[in-house]
PDB file of N, CA and C in Angstrom:
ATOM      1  N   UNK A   1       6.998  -1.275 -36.038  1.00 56.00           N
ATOM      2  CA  UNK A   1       7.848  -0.813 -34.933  1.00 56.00           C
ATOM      3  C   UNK A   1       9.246  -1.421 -35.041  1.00 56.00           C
ATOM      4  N   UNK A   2      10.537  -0.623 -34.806  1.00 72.00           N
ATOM      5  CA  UNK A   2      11.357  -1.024 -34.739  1.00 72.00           C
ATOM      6  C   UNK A   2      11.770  -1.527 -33.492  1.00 72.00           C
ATOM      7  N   UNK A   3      13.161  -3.071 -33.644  1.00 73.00           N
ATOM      8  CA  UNK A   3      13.382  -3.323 -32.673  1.00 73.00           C
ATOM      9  C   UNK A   3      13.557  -2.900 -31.238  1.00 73.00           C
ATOM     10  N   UNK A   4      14.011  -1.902 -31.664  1.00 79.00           N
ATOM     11  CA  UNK A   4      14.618  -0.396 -30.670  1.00 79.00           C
ATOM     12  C   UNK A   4      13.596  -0.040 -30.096  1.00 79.00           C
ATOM     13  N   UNK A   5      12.972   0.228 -30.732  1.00 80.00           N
ATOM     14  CA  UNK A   5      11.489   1.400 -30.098  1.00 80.00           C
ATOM     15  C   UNK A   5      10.547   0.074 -29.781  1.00 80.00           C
ATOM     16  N   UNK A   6      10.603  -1.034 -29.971  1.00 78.00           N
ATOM     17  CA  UNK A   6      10.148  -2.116 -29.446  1.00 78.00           C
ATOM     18  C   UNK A   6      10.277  -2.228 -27.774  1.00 78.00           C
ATOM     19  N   UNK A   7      11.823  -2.508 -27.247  1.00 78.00           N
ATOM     20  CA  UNK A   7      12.352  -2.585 -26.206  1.00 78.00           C
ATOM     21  C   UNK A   7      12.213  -1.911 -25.130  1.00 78.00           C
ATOM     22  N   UNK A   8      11.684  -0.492 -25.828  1.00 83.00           N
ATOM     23  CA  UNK A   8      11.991   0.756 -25.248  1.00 83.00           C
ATOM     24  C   UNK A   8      10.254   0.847 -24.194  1.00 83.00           C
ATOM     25  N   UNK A   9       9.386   0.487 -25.336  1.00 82.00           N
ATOM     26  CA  UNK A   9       7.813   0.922 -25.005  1.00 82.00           C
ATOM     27  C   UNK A   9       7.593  -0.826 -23.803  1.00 82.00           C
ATOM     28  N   UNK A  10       8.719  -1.964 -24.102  1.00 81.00           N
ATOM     29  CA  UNK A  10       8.702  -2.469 -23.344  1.00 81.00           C
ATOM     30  C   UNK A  10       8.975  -2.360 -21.995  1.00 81.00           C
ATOM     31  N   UNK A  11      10.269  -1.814 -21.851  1.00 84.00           N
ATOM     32  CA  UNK A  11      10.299  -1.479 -20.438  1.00 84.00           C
ATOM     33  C   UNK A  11       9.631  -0.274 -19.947  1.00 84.00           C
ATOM     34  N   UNK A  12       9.192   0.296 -20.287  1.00 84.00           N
ATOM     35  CA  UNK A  12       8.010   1.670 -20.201  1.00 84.00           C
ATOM     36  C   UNK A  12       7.147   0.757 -19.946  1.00 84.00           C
ATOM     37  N   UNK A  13       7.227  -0.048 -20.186  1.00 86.00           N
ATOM     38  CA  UNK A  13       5.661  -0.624 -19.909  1.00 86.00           C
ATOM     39  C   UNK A  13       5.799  -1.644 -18.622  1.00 86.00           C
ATOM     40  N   UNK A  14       6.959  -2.193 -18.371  1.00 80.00           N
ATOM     41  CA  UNK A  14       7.403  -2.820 -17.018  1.00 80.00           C
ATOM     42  C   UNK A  14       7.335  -1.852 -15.679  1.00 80.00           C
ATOM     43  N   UNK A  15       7.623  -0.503 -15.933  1.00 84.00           N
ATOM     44  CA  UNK A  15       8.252   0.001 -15.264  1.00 84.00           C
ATOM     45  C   UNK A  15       6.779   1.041 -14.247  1.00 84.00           C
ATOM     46  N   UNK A  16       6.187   1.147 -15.878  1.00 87.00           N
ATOM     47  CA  UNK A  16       4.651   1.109 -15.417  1.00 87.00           C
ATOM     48  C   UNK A  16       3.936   0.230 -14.188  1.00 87.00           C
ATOM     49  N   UNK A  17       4.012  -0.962 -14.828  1.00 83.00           N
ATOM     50  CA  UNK A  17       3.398  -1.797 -13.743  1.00 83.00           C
ATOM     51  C   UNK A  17       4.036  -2.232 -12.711  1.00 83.00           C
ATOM     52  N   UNK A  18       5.827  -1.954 -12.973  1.00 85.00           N
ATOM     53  CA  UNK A  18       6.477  -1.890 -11.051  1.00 85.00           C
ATOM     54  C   UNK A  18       5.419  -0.718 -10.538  1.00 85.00           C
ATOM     55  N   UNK A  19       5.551   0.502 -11.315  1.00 87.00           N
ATOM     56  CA  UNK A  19       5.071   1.580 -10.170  1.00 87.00           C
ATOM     57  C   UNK A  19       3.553   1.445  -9.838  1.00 87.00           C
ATOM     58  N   UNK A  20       2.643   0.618 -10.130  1.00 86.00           N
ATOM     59  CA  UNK A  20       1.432   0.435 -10.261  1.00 86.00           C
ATOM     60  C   UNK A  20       1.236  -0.317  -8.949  1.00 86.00           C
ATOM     61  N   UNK A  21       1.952  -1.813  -8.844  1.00 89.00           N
ATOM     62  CA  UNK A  21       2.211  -2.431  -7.840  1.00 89.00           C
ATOM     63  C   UNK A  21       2.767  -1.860  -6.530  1.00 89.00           C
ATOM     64  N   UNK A  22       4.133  -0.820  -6.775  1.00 88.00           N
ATOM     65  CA  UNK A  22       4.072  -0.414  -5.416  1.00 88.00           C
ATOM     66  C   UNK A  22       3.337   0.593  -4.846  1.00 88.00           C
ATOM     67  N   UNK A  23       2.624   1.229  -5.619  1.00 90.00           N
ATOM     68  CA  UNK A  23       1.476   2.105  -4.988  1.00 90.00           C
ATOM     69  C   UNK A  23      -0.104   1.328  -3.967  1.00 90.00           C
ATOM     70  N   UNK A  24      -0.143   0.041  -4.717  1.00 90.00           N
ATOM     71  CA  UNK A  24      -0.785  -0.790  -4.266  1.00 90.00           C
ATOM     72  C   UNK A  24      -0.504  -1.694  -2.980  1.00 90.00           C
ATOM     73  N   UNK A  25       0.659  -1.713  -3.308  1.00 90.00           N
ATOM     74  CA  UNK A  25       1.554  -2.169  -2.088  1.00 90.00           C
ATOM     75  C   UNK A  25       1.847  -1.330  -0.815  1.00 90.00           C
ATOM     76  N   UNK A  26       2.090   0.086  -1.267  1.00 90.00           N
ATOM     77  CA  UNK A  26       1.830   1.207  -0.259  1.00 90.00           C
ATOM     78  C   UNK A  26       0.693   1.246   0.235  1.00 90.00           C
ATOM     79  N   UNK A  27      -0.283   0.881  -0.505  1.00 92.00           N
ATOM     80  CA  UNK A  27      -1.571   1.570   0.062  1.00 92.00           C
ATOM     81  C   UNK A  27      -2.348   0.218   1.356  1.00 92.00           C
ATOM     82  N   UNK A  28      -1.481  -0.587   0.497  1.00 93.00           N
ATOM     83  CA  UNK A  28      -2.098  -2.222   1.399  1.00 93.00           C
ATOM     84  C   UNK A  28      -1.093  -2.191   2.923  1.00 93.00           C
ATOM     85  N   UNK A  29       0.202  -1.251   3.281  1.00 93.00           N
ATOM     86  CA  UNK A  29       0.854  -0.951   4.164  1.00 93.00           C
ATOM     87  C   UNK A  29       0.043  -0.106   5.061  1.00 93.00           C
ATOM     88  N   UNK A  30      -0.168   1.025   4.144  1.00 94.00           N
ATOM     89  CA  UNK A  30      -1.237   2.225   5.332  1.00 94.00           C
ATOM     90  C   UNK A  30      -2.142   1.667   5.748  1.00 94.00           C
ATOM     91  N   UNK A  31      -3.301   1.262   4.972  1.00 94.00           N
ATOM     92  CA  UNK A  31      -4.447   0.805   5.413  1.00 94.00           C
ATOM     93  C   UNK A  31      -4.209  -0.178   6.756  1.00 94.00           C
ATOM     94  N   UNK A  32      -3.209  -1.361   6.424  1.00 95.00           N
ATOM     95  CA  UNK A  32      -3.094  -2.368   7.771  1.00 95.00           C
ATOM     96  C   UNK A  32      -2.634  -1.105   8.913  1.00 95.00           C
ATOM     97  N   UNK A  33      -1.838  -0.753   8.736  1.00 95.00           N
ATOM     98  CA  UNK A  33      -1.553   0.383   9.821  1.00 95.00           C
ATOM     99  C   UNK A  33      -2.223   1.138  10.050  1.00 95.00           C
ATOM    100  N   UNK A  34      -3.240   1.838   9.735  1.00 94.00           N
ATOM    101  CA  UNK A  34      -4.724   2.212  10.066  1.00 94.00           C
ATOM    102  C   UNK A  34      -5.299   1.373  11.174  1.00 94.00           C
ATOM    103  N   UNK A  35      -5.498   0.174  10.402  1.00 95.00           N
ATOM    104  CA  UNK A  35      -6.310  -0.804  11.074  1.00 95.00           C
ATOM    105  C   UNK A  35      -5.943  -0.961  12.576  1.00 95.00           C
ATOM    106  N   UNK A  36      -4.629  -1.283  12.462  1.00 94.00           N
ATOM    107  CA  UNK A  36      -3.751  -1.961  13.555  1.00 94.00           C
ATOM    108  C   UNK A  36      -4.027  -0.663  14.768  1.00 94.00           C
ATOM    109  N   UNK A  37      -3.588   1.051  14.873  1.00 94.00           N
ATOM    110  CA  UNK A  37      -3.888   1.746  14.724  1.00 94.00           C
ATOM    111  C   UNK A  37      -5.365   2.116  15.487  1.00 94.00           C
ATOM    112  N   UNK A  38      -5.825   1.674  14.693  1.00 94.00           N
ATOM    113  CA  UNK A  38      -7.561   1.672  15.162  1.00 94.00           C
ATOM    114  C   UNK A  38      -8.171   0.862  16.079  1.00 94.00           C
ATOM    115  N   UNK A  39      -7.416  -0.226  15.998  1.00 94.00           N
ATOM    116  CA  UNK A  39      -7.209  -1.335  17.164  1.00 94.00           C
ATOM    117  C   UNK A  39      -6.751  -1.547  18.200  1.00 94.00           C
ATOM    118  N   UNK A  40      -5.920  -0.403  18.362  1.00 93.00           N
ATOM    119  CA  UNK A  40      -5.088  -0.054  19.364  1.00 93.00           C
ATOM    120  C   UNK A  40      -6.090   0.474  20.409  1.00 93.00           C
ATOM    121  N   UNK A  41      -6.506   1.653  19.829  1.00 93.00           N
ATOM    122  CA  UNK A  41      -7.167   2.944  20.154  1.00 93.00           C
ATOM    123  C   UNK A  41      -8.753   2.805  20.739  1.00 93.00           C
ATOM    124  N   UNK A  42      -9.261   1.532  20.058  1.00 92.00           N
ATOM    125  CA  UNK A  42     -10.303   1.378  20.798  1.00 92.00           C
ATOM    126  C   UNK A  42      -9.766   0.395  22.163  1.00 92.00           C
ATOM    127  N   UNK A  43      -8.770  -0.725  22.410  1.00 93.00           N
ATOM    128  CA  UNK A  43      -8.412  -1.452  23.103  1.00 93.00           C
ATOM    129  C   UNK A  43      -7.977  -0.554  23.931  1.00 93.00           C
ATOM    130  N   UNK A  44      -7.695   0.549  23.703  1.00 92.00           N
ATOM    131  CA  UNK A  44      -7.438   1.178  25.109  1.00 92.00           C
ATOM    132  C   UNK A  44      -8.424   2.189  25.890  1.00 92.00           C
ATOM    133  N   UNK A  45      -9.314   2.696  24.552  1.00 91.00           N
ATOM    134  CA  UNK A  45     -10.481   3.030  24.703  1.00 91.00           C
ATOM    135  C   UNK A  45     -12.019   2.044  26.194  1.00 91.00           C
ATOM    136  N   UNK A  46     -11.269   1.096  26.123  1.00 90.00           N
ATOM    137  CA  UNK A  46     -11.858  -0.146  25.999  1.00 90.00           C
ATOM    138  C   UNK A  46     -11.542  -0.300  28.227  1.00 90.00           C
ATOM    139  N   UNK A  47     -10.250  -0.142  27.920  1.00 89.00           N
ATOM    140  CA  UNK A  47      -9.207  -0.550  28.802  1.00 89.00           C
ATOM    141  C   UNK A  47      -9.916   0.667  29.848  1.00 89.00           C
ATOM    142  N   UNK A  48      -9.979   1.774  29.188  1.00 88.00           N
ATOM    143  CA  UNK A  48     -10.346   3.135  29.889  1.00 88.00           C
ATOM    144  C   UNK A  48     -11.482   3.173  30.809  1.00 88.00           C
ATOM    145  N   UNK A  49     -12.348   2.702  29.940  1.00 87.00           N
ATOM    146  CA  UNK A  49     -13.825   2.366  30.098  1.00 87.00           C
ATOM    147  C   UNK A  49     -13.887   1.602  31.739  1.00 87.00           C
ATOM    148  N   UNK A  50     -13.101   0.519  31.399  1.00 86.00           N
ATOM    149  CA  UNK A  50     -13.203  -0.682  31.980  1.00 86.00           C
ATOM    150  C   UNK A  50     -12.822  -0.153  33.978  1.00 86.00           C
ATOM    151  N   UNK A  51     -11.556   0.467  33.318  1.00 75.00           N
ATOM    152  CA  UNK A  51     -10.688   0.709  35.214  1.00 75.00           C
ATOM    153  C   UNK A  51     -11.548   2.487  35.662  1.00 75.00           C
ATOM    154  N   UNK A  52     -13.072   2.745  34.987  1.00 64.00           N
ATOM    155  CA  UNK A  52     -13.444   4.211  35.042  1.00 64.00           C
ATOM    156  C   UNK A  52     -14.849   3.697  36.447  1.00 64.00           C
TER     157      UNK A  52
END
């Protein structure tokens, strides 16, 4: 491999695992916001219950 085409499959290959990470990183965003979300919804669920 040349230097060139060295550099090249290198950052292809960085750029890879940025986008790898922020998909992971996205997905670790939704999910808490799901959660949070879901937590809400029964606490008021909850709340409903409670003053019924």
């Amino acid at each position: 491999m040349l230097p060139d085409q060295y550099n090249t499959h290198l950052s292809y290959k960085c750029v890879k695992i940025y986008q790898i990470q922020n998909l992971e990183l996205l997905f670790f965003v939704f999910q808490k916001r799901i959660q949070i979300s879901f937590q809400l919804f029964f606490f008021g669920l909850q709340k409903k219950l409670q003053i019924n």
